[in-house]
Coordinates of N, CA, C and O in Angstrom, one line a residue:
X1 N 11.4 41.0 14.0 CA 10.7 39.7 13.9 C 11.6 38.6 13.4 O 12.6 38.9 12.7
X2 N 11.2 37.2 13.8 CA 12.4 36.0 13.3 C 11.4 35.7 12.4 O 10.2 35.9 12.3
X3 N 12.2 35.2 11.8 CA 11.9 34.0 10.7 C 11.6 33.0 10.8 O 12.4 32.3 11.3
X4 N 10.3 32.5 10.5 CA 10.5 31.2 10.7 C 11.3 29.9 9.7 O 11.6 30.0 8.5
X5 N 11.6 29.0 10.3 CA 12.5 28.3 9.4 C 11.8 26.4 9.3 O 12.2 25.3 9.0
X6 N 10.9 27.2 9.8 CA 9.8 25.4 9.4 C 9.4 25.3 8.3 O 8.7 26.3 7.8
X7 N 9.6 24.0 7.6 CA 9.8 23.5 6.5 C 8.7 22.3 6.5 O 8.8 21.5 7.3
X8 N 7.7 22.4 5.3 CA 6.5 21.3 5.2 C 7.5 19.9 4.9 O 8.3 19.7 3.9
X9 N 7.4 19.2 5.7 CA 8.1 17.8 5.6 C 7.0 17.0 4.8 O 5.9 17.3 5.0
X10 N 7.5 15.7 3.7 CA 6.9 15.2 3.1 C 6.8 14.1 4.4 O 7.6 13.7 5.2
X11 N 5.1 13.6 4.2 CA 4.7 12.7 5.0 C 5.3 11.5 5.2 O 5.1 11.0 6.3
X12 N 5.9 11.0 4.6 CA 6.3 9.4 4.4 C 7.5 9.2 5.3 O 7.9 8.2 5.9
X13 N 8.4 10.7 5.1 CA 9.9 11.4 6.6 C 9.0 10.9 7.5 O 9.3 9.9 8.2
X14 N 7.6 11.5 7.9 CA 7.3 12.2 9.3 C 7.0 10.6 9.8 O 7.3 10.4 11.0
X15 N 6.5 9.6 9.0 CA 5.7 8.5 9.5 C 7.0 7.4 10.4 O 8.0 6.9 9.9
X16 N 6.4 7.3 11.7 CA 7.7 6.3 12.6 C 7.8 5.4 11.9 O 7.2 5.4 10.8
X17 N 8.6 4.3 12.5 CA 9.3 3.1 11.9 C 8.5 2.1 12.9 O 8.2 2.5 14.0
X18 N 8.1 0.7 12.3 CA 7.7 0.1 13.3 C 6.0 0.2 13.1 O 5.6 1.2 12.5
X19 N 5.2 -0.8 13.7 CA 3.8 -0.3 13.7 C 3.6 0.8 15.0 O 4.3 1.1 16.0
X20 N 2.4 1.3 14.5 CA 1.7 2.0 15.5 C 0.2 2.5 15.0 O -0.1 2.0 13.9
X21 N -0.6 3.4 15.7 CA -1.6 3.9 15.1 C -1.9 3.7 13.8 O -0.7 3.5 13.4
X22 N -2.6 3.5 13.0 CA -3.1 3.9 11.7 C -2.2 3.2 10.7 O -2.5 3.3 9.5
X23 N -1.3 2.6 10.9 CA 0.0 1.2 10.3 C -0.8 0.1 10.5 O -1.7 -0.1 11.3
X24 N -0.4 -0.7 9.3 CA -0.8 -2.6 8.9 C 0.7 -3.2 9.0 O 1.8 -2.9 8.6
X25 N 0.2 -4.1 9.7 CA 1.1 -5.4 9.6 C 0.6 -6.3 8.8 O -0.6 -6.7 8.8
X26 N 1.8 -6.6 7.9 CA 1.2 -8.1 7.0 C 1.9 -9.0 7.1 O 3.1 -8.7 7.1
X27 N 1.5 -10.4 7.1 CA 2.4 -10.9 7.7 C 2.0 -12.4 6.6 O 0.8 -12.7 6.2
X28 N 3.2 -13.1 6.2 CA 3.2 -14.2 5.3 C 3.8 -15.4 5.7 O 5.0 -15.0 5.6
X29 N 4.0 -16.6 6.1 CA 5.0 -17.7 6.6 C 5.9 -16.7 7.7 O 7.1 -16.7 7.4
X30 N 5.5 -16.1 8.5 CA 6.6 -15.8 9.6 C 7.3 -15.0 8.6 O 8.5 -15.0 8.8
X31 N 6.9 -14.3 7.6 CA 7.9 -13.0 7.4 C 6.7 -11.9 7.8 O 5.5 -12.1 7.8
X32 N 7.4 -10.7 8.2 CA 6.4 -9.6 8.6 C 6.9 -8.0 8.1 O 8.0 -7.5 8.3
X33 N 5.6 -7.6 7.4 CA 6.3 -6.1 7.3 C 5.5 -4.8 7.8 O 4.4 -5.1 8.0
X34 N 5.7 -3.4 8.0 CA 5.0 -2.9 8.5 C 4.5 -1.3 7.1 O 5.2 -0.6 6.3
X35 N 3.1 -1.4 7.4 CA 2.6 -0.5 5.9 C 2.4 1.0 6.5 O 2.3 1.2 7.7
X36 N 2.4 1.7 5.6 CA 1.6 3.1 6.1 C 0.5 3.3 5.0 O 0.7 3.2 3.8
X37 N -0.7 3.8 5.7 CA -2.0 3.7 4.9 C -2.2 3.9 3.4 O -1.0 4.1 3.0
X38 N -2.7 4.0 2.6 CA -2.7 4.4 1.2 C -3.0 5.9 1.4 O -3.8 6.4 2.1
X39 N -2.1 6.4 0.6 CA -2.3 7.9 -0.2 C -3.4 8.0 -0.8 O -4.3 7.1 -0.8
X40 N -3.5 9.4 -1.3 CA -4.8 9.0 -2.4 C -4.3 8.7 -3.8 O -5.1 8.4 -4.6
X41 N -2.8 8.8 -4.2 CA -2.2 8.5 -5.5 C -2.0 6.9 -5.7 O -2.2 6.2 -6.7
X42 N -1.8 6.5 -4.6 CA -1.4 5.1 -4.8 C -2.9 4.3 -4.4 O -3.0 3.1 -4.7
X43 N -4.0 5.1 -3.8 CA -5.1 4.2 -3.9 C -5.5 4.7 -5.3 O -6.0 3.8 -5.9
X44 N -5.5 5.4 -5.8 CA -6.3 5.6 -7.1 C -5.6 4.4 -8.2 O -6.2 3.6 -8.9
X45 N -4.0 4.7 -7.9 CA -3.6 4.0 -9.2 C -4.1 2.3 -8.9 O -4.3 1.4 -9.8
X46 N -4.1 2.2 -7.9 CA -4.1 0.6 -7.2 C -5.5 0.5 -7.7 O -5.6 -0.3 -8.6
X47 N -6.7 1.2 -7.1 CA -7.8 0.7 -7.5 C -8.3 0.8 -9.0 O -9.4 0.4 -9.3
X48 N -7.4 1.6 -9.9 CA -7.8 1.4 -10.9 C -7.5 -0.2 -11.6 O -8.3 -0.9 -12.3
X49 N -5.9 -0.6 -11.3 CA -5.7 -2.0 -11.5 C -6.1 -3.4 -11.4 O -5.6 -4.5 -11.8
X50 N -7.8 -2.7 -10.2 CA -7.9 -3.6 -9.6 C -9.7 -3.6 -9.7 O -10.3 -4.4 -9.1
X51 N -10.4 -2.8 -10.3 CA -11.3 -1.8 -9.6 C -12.7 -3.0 -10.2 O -12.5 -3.3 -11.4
X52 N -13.7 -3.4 -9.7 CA -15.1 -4.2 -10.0 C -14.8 -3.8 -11.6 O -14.2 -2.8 -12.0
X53 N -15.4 -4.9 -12.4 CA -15.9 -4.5 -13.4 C -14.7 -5.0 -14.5 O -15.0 -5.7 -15.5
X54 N -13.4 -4.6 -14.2 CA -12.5 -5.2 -15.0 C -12.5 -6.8 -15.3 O -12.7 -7.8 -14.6
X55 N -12.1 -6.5 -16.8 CA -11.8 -7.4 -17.6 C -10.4 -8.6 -16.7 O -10.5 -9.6 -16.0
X56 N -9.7 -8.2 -17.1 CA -8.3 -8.5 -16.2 C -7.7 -7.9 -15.3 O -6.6 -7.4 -15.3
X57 N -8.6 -8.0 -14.0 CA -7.6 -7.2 -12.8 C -6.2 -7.7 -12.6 O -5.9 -8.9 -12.4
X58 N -5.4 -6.5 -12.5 CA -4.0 -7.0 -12.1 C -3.7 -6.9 -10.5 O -3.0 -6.0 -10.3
X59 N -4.1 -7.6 -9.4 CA -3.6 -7.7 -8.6 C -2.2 -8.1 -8.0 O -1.9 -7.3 -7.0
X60 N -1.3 -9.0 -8.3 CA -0.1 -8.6 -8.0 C 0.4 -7.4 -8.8 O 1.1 -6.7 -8.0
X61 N 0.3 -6.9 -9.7 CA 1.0 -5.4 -9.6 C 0.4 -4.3 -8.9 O 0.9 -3.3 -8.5
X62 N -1.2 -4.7 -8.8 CA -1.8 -3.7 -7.7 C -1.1 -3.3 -5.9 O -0.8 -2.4 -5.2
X63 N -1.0 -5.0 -5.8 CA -0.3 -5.3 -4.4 C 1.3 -4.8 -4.5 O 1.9 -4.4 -3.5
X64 N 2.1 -5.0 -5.9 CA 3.5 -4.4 -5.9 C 3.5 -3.0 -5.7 O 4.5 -2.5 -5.1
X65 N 2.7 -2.3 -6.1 CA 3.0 -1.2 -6.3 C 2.5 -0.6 -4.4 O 3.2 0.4 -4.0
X66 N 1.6 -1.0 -3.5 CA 1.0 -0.8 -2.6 C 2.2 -1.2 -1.3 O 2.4 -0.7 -0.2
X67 N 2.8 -2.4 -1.8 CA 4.3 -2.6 -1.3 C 5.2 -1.9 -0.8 O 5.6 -1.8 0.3
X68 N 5.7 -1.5 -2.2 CA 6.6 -0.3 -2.6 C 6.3 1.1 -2.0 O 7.0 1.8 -1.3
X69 N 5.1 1.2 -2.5 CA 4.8 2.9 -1.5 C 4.8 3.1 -0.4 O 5.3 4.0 0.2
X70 N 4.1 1.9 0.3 CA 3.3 1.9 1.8 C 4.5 1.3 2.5 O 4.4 1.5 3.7
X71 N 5.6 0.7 2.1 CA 6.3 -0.1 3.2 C 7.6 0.6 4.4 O 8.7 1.1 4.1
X72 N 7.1 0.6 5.2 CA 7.6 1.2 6.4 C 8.8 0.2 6.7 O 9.8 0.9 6.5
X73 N 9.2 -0.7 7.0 CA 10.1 -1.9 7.4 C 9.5 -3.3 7.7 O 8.4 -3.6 7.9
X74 N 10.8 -4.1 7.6 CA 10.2 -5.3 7.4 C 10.8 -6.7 6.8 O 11.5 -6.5 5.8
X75 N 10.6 -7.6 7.1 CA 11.1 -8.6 6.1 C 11.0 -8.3 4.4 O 10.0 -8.3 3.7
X76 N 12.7 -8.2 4.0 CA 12.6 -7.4 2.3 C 11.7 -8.7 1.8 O 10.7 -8.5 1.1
X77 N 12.0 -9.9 2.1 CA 11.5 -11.0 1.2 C 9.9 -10.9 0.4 O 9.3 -11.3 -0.6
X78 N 9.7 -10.1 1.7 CA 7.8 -10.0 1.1 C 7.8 -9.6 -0.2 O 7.4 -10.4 -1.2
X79 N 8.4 -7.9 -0.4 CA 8.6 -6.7 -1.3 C 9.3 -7.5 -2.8 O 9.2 -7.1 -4.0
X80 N 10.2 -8.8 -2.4 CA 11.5 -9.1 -3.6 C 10.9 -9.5 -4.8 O 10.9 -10.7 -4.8
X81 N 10.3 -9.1 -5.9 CA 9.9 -9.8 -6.9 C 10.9 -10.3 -7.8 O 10.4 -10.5 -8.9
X82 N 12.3 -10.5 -7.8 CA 13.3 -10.3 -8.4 C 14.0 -11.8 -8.3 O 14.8 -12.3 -9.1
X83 N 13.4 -12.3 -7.1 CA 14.5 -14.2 -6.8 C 13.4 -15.1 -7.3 O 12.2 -14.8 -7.1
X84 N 13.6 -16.0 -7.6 CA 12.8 -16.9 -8.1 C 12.1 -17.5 -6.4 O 10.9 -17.6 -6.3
X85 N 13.1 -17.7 -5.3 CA 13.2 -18.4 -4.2 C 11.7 -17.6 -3.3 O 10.8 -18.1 -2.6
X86 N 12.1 -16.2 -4.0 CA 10.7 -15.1 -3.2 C 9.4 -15.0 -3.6 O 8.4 -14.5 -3.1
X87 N 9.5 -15.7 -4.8 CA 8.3 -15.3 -6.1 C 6.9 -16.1 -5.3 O 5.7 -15.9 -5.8
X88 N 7.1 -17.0 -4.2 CA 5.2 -17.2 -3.7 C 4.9 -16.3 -2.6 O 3.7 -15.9 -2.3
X89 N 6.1 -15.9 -1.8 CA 6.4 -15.5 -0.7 C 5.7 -13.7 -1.1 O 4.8 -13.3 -0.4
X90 N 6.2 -13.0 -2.1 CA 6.2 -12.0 -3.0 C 4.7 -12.2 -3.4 O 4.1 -11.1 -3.1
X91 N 3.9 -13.0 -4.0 CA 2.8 -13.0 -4.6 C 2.0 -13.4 -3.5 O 0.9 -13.0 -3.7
X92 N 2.0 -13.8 -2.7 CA 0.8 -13.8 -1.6 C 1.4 -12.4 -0.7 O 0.6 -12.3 0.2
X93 N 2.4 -11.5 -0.6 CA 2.0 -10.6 0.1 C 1.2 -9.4 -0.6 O 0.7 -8.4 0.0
X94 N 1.1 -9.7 -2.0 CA 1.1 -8.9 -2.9 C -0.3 -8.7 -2.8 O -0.8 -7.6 -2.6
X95 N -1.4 -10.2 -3.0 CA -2.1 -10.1 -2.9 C -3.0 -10.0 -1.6 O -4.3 -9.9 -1.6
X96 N -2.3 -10.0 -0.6 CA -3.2 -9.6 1.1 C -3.1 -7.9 1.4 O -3.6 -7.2 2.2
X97 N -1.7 -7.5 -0.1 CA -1.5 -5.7 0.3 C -3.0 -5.2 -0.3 O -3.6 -4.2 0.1
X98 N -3.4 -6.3 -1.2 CA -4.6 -5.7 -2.0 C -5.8 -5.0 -0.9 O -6.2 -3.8 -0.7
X99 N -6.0 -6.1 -0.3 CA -6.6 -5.6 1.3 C -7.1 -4.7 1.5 O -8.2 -4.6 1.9
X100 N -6.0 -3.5 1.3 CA -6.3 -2.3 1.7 C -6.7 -1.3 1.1 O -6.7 -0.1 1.2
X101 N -7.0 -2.4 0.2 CA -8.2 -0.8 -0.8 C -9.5 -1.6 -0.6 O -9.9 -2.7 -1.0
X102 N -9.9 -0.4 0.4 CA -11.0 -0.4 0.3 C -12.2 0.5 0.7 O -12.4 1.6 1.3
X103 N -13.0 -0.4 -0.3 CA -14.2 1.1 -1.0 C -15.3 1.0 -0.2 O -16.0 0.0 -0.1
X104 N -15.5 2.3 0.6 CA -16.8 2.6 1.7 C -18.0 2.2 0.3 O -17.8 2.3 -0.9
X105 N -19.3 1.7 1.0 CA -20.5 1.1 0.4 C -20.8 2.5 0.5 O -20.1 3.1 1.3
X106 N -22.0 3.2 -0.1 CA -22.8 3.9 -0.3 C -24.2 3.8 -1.5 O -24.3 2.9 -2.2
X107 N -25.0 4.9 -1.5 CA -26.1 4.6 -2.7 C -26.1 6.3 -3.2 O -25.6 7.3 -3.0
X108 N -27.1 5.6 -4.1 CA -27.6 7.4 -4.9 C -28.5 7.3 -5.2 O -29.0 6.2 -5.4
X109 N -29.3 8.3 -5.4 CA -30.7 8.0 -5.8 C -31.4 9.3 -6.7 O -30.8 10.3 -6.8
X110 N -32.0 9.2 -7.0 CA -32.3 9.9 -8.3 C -33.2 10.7 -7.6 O -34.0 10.1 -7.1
X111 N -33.2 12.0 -7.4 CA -34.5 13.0 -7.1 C -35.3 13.2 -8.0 O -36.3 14.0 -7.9

């Protein structure tokens, strides 16, 4: 009998380059970058930073960090929090990454 020699690849290798299926484009002044969906680690951390109810939601770090995980390729400028020159360019992509947390409506009811 052979061996198999297939190896669980981490998802983020397997995901193409470029949009397609199940990918966001976000797009700021004609810069554009391409996302891959939220995890469930990076929506948890994101929607905790962000989540109804809070005092001070932090949405640009919610959107940096959704940046950083999710970004497939793209104009770096969106991602740069680091140049002064990028810093509106940077904070409105930060907050349209917010976007993509989002929470299905449902109810509960007491039996």
């Amino acid at each position: 009998m052979e061996e198999s020699t297939t190896q669980k690849q981490d998802p983020k290798e397997k995901a193409p380059s470029g949009p397609g299926p199940g990918t966001f484009t976000l797009e700021i002044e004609g810069k554009k970058c391409n996302l891959r969906p939220l995890d469930r680690t990076t929506f948890k951390l994101a929607l905790g930073m962000v989540a109804p109810g809070m005092k001070e939601p932090r949405y640009i770090d919610a959107g940096q960090l959704i940046l950083n995980t999710c970004w497939i390729d793209g104009d770096a400028e969106l991602k740069d929090d680091k140049t002064p020159a990028n810093m509106q360019v940077n904070v409105a992509a930060c907050l349209k990454a917010c976007e993509m947390i989002e929470i299905k409506e449902g109810e509960i009811k007491k039996n």
